[in-house]
Short mmCIF file of C-alpha atoms and ligand atoms in Angstrom, two decimals:
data_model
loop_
_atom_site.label_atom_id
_atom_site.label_comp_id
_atom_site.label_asym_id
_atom_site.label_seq_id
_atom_site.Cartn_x
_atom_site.Cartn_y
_atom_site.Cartn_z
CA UNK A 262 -14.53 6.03 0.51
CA UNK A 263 -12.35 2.71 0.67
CA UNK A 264 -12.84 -0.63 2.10
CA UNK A 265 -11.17 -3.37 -0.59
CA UNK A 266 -9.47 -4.92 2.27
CA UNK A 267 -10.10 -5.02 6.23
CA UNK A 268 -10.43 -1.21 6.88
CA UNK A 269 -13.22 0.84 6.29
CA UNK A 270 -12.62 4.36 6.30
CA UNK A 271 -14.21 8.34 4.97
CA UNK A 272 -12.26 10.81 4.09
CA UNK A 273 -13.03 14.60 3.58
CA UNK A 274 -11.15 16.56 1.11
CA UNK A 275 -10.12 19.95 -0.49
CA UNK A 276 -8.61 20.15 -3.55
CA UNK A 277 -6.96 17.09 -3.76
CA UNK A 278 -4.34 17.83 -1.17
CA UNK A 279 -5.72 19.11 2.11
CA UNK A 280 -7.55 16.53 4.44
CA UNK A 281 -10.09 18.26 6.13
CA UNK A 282 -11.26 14.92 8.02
CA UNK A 283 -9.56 11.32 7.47
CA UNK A 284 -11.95 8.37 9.41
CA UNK A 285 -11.07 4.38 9.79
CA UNK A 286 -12.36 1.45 11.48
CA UNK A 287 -9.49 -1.32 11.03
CA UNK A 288 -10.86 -4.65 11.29
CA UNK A 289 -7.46 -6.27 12.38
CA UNK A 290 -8.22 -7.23 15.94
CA UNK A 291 -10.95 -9.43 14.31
CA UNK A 292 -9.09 -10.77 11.19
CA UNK A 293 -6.25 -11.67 13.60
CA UNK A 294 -8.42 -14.25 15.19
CA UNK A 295 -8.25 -15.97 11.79
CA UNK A 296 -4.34 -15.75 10.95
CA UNK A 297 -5.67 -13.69 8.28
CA UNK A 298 -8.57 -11.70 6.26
CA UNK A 299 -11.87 -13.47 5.87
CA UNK A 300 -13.70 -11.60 3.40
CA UNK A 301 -17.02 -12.61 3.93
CA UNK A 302 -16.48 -10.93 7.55
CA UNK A 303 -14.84 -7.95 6.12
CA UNK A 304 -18.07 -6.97 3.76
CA UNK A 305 -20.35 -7.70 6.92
CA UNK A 306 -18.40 -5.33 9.57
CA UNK A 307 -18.28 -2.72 5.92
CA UNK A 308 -21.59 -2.66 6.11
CA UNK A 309 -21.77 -1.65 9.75
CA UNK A 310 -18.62 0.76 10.18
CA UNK A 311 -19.73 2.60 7.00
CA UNK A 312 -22.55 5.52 8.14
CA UNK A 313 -21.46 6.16 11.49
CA UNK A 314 -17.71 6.61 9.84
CA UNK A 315 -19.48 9.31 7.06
CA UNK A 316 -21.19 11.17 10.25
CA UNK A 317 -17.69 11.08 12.14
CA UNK A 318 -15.87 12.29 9.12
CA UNK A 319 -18.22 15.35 8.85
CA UNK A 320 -17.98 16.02 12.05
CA UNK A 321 -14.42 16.10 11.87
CA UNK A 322 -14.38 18.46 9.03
CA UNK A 323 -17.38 20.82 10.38
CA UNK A 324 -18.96 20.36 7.39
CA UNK A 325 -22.61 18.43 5.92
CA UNK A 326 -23.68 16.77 3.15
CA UNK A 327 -25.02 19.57 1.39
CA UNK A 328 -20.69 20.72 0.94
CA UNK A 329 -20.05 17.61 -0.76
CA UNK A 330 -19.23 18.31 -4.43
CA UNK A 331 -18.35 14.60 -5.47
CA UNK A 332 -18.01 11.08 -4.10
CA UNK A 333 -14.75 9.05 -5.11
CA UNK A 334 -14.67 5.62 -3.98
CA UNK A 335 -12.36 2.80 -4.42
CA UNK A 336 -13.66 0.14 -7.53
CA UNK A 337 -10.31 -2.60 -7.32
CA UNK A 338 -8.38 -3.95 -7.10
CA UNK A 339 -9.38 -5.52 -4.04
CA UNK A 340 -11.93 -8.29 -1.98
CA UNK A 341 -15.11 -8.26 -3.86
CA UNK A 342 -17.81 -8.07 -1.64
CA UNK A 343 -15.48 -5.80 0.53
CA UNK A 344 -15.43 -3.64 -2.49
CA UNK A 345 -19.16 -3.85 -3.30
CA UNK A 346 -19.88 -2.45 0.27
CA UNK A 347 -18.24 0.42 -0.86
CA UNK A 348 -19.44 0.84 -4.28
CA UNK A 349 -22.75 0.49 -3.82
CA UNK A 350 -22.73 2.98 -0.86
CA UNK A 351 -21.01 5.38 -2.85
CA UNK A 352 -23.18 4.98 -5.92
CA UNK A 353 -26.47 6.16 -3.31
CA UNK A 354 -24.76 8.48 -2.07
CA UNK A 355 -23.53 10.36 -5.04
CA UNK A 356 -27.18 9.68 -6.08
CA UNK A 357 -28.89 11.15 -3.46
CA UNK A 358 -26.89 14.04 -3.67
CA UNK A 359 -26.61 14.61 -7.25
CA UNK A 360 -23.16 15.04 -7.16
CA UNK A 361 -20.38 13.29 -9.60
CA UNK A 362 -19.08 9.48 -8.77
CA UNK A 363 -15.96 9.54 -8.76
CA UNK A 364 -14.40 5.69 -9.89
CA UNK A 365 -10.56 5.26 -7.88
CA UNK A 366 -8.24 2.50 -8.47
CA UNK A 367 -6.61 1.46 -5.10
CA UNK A 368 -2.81 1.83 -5.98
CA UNK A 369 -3.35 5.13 -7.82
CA UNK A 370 -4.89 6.38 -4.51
CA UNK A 371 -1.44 4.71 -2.87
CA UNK A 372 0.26 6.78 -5.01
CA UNK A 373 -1.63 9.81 -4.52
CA UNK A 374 -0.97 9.75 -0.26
CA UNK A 375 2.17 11.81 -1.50
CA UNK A 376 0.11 14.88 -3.02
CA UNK A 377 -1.40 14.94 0.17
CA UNK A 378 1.91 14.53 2.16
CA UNK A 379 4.03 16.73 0.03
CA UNK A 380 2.21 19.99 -1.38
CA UNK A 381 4.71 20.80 -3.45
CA UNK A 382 5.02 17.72 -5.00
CA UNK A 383 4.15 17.27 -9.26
CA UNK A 384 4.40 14.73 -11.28
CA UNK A 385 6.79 13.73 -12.79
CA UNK A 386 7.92 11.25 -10.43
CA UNK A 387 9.53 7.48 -9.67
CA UNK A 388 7.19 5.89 -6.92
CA UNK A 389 7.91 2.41 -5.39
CA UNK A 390 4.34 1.00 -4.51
CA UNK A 391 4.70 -1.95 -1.78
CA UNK A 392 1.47 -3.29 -0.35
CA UNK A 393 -0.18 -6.56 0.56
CA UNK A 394 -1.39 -7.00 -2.70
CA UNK A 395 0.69 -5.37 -5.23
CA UNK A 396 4.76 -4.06 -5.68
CA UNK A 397 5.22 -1.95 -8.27
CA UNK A 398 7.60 0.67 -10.07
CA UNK A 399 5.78 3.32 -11.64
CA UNK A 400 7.26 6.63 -13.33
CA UNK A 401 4.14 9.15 -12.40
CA UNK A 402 4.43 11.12 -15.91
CA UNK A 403 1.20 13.10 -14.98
CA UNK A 404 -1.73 13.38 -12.91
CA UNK A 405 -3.58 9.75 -13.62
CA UNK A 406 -0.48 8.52 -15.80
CA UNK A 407 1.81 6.61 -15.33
CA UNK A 408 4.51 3.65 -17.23
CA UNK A 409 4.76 0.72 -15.63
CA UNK A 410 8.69 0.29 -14.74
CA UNK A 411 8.53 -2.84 -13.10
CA UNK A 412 6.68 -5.01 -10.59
CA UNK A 413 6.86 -8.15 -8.84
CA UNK A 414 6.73 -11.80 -10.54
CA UNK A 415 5.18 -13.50 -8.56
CA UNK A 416 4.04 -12.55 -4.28
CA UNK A 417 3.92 -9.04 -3.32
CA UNK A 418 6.47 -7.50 -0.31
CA UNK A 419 3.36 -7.08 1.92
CA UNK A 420 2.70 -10.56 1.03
CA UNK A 421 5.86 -11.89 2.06
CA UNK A 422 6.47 -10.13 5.28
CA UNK A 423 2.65 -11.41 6.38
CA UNK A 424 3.81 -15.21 5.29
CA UNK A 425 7.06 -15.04 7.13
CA UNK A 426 6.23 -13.45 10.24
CA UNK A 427 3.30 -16.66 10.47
CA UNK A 428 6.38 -18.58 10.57
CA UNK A 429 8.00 -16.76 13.59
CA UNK A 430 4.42 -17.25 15.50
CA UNK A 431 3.68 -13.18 14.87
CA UNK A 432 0.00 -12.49 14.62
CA UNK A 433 -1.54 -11.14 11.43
CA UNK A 434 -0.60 -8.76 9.91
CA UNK A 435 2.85 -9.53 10.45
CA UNK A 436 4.35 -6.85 8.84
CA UNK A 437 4.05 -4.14 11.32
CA UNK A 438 5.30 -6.57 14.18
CA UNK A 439 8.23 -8.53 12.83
CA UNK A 440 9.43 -4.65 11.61
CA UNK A 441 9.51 -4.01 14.76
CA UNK A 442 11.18 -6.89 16.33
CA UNK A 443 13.99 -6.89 13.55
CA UNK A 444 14.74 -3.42 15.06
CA UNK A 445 16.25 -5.57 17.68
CA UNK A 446 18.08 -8.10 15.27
CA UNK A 447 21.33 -8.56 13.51
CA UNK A 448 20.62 -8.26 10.00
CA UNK A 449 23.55 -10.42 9.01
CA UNK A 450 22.84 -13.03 11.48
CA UNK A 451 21.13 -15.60 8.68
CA UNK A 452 21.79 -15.86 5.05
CA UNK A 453 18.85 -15.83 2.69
CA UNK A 454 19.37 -16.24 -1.28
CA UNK A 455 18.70 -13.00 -3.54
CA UNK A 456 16.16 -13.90 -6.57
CA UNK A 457 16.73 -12.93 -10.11
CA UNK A 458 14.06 -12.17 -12.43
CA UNK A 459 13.98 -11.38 -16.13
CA UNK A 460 13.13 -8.08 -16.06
CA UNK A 461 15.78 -5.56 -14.62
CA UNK A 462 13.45 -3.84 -12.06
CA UNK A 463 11.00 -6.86 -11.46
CA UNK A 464 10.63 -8.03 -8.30
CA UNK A 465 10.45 -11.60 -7.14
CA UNK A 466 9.60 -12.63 -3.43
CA UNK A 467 8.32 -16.04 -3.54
CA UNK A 468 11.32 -17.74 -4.16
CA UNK A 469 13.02 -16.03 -1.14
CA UNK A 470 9.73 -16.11 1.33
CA UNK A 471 9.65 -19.64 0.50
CA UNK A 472 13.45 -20.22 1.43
CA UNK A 473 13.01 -18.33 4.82
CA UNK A 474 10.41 -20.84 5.57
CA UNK A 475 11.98 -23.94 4.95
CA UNK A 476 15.11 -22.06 6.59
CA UNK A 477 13.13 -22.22 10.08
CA UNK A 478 11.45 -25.30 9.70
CA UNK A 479 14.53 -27.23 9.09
CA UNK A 480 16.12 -25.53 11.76
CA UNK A 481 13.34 -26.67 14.63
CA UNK A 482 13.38 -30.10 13.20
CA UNK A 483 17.18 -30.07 13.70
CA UNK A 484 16.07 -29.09 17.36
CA UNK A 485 18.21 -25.35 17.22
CA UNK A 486 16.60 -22.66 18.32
CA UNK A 487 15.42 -19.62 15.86
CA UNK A 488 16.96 -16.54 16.97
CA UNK A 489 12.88 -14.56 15.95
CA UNK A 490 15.19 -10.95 15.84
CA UNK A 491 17.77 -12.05 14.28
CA UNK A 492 15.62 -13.65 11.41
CA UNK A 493 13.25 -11.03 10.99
CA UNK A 494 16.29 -8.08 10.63
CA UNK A 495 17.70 -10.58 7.93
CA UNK A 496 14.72 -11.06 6.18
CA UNK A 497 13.34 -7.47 6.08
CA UNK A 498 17.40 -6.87 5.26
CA UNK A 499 17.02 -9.13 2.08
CA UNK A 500 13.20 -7.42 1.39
CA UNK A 501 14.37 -3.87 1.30
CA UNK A 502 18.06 -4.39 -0.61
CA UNK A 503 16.06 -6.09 -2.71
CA UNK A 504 13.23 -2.96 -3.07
CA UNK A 505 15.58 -0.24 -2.75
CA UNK A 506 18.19 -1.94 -5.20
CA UNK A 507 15.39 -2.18 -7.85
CA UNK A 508 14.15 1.41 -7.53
CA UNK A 509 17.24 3.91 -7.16
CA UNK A 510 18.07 1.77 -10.74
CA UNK A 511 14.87 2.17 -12.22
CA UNK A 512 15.26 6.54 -11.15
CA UNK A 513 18.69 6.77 -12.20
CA UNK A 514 18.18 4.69 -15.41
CA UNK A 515 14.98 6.99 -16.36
CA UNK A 516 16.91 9.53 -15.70
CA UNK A 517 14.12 10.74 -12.83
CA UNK A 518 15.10 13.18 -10.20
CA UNK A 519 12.17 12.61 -8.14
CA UNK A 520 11.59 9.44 -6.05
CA UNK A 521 8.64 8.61 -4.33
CA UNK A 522 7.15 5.46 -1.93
CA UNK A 523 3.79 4.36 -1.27
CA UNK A 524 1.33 1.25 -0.04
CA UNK A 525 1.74 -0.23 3.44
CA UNK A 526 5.07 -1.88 3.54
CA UNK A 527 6.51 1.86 2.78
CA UNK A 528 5.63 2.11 6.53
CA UNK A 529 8.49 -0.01 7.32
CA UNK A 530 11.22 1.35 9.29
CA UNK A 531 14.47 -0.30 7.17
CA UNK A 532 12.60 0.76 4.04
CA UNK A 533 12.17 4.37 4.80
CA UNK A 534 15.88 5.51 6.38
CA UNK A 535 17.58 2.86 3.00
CA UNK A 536 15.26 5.16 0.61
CA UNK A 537 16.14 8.30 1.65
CA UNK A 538 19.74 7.37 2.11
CA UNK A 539 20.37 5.31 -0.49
CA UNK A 540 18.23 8.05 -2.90
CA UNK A 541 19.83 11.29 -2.09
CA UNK A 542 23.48 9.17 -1.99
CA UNK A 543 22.08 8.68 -6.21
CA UNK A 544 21.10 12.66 -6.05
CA UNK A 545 17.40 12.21 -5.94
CA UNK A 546 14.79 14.29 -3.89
CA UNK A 547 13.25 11.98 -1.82
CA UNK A 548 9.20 11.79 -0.34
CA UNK A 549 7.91 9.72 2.03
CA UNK A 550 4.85 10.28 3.33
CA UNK A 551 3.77 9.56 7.24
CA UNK A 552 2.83 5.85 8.36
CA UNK A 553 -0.78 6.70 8.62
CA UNK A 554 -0.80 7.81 4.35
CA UNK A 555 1.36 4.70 3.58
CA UNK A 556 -0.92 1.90 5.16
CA UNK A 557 -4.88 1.95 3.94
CA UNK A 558 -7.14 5.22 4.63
CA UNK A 559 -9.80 7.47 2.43
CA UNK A 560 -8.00 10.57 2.08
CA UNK A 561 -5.69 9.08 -0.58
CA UNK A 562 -8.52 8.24 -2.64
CA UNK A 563 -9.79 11.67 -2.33
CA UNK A 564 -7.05 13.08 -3.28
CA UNK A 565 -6.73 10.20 -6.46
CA UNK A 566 -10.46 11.44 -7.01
CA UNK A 567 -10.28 15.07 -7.14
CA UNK A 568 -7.51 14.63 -9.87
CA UNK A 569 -9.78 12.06 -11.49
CA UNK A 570 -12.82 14.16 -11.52
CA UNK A 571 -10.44 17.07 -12.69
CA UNK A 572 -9.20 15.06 -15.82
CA UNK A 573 -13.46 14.18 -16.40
CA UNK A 574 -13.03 10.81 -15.03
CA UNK A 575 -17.45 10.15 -14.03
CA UNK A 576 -18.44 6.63 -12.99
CA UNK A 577 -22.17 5.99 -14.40
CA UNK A 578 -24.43 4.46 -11.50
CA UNK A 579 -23.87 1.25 -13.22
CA UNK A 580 -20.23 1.04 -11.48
CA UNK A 581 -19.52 -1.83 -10.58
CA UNK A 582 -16.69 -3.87 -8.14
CA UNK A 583 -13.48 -5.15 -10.19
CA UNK A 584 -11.15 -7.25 -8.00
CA UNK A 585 -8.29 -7.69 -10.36
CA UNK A 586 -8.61 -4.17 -11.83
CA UNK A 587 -4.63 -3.09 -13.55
CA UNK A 588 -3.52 0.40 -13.15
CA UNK A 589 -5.64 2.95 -15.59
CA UNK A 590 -3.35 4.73 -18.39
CA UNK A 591 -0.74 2.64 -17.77
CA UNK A 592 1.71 1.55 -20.52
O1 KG4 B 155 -1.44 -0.84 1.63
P1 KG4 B 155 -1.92 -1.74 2.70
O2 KG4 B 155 -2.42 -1.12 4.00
O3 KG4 B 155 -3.07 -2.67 2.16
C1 KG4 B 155 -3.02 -3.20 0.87
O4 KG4 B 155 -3.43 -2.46 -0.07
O5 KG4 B 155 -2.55 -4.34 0.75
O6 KG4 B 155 -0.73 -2.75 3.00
C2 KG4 B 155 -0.83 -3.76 3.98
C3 KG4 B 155 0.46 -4.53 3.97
C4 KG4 B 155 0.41 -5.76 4.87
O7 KG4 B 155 0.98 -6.84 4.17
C5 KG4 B 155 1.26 -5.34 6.05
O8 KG4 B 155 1.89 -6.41 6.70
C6 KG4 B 155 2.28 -4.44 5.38
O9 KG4 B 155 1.53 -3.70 4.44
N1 KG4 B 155 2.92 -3.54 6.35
C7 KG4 B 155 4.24 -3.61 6.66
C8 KG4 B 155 4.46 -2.62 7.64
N2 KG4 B 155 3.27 -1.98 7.90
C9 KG4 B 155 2.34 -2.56 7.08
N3 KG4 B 155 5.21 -4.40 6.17
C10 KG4 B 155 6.44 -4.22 6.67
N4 KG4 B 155 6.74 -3.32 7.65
C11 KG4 B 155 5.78 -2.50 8.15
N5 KG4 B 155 6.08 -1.61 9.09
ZN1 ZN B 156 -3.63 -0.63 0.08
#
């Protein structure tokens, strides 16, 4: 079960890898209305998209209740009272069954979208994790480990695409749309400065998200016209050098072999063809998994769950919400 952000969804699944049923309700049509999420609406329409998602998702995987051998649900990091929806429907659930809770943190289940994605895939492995909350470099040393490589300073890429399409009049989330109009865009077109941070693969997008904007609002006030596809291809240009730069380092520095991307902004165009080619040009085997596993959905906490529950990770009933929860056994 997940919904720490504006998507509710139920996921049914074997082993850890095989997605016998994977259910969402996105809330984005609403949230849009806003410019952005408001998370006293997100727990409310939680409430309301959870049971008829559970009875979809069983349907979906010709299964019942009485099948269910555990519950994993997403704890944090994430919107409080979006989370609580969650937990606390979990919690009865699990209950009422008798079956284990399982406890998930969000960005492990980002990670885990590739076990699902890529059967063959084991740890050990590099994995870039780009989302609206969170940009990380983790080396996945085992199933529920990891060492933290590097992460961002400051905004997160998600983040920063979201603030910068605003800017180009591109309804929330951004992301998604201003990818798709820099499809259309010369990436050279406008200059944007390159941040440097401290630490070698640390990310830092605030500086540059904050030059973009006064980049376009200087040029209106000078009256000349924003080319929208130019700008976007040069700022998703600067967003993914950046990314990309950061992680084929942080593989071939580590030595890894094995590079793997995760969170929503891994659904970007740009970022997925500069990964792979940019990856196997460093001699690294490269996963990404489809749009629908990079972006928010249940069957990536399942699968972050069954290895959980494997490893004897139990929540006690008592389980409650944490918003700013850091990665588990991470150094
Ligand atoms: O992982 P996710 O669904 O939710 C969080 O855990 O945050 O990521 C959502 C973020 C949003 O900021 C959204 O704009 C961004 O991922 N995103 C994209 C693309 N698709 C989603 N950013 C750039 N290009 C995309 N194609
Ligand atoms: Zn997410």
């Amino acid at each position: 079960m997940e919904s720490s952000c504006d998507e509710t969804a139920v996921a049914i699944v074997w082993d850890g890898r095989q997605v016998l049923a994977n259910c969402i309700a996105s809330q984005i049509d609403t949230h849009a209305l806003y410019g952005g999420v408001v998370p006293e609406i997100a727990s409310r329409m939680h409430v309301e998209a959870i049971d008829p998602l559970l009875d979809a998702a069983l349907a979906e995987a010709h299964t019942t209740l009485a099948a269910v051998d555990a519950v994993a649900v997403t704890y944090g990091p994430g919107l409080v009272g979006a989370l609580l929806t969650g937990v606390s429907w979990a919690k009865s659930l699990a209950y009422a069954l008798g079956v284990p809770l399982v406890p998930v943190n969000h960005i492990e289940g980002h990670v885990s979208a590739n076990y699902i994605a890529h059967p063959d895939l084991e740890p050990p492995f590099v994995c870039l994790v780009a989302s609206g909350g969170h940009s990380h470099i983790l080396n996945v040393t085992g199933y529920g480990e990891y060492r933290l490589l590097g992460q961002t300073n400051d905004d997160a890429a998600g983040e920063a695409f979201d603030k910068v399409a605003r800017v180009l009049d591109i309804p929330y989330p951004g992301g998604p749309l201003l990818d798709k109009l820099a499809e259309e865009g010369d990436d050279q077109a406008y200059r944007f400065p390159h941040p440097h941070t401290q630490g070698k693969y640390d990310f830092s997008f605030s500086g540059l998200k904050t030059a973009v904007i006064n980049q376009a609002h200087n040029l209106r006030q000078q009256g000349v016209a924003i080319d929208a596809k130019n700008f976007a291809a040069s700022f998703r240009r600067s967003v993914v050098d950046m990314l990309v730069d950061k992680t084929v380092a942080a593989c071939v520095d580590t030595g890894a072999t094995r590079l793997a991307v995760a969170g929503g902004v891994a659904a970007n165009a740009l970022l997925r063809s500069e990964l792979l080619r940019r990856g196997e040009k460093a001699g690294l085997q490269v996963f990404i998994p489809p749009k629908g596993l990079c972006t928010d959905n249940a069957a990536m906490i399942g699968s972050a769950g069954f290895y959980a529950l494997m490893a004897g990770h139990v929540a006690a009933l008592s389980l409650n919400a944490v918003p700013a929860l850091r990665m588990m056994n991470c150094e």
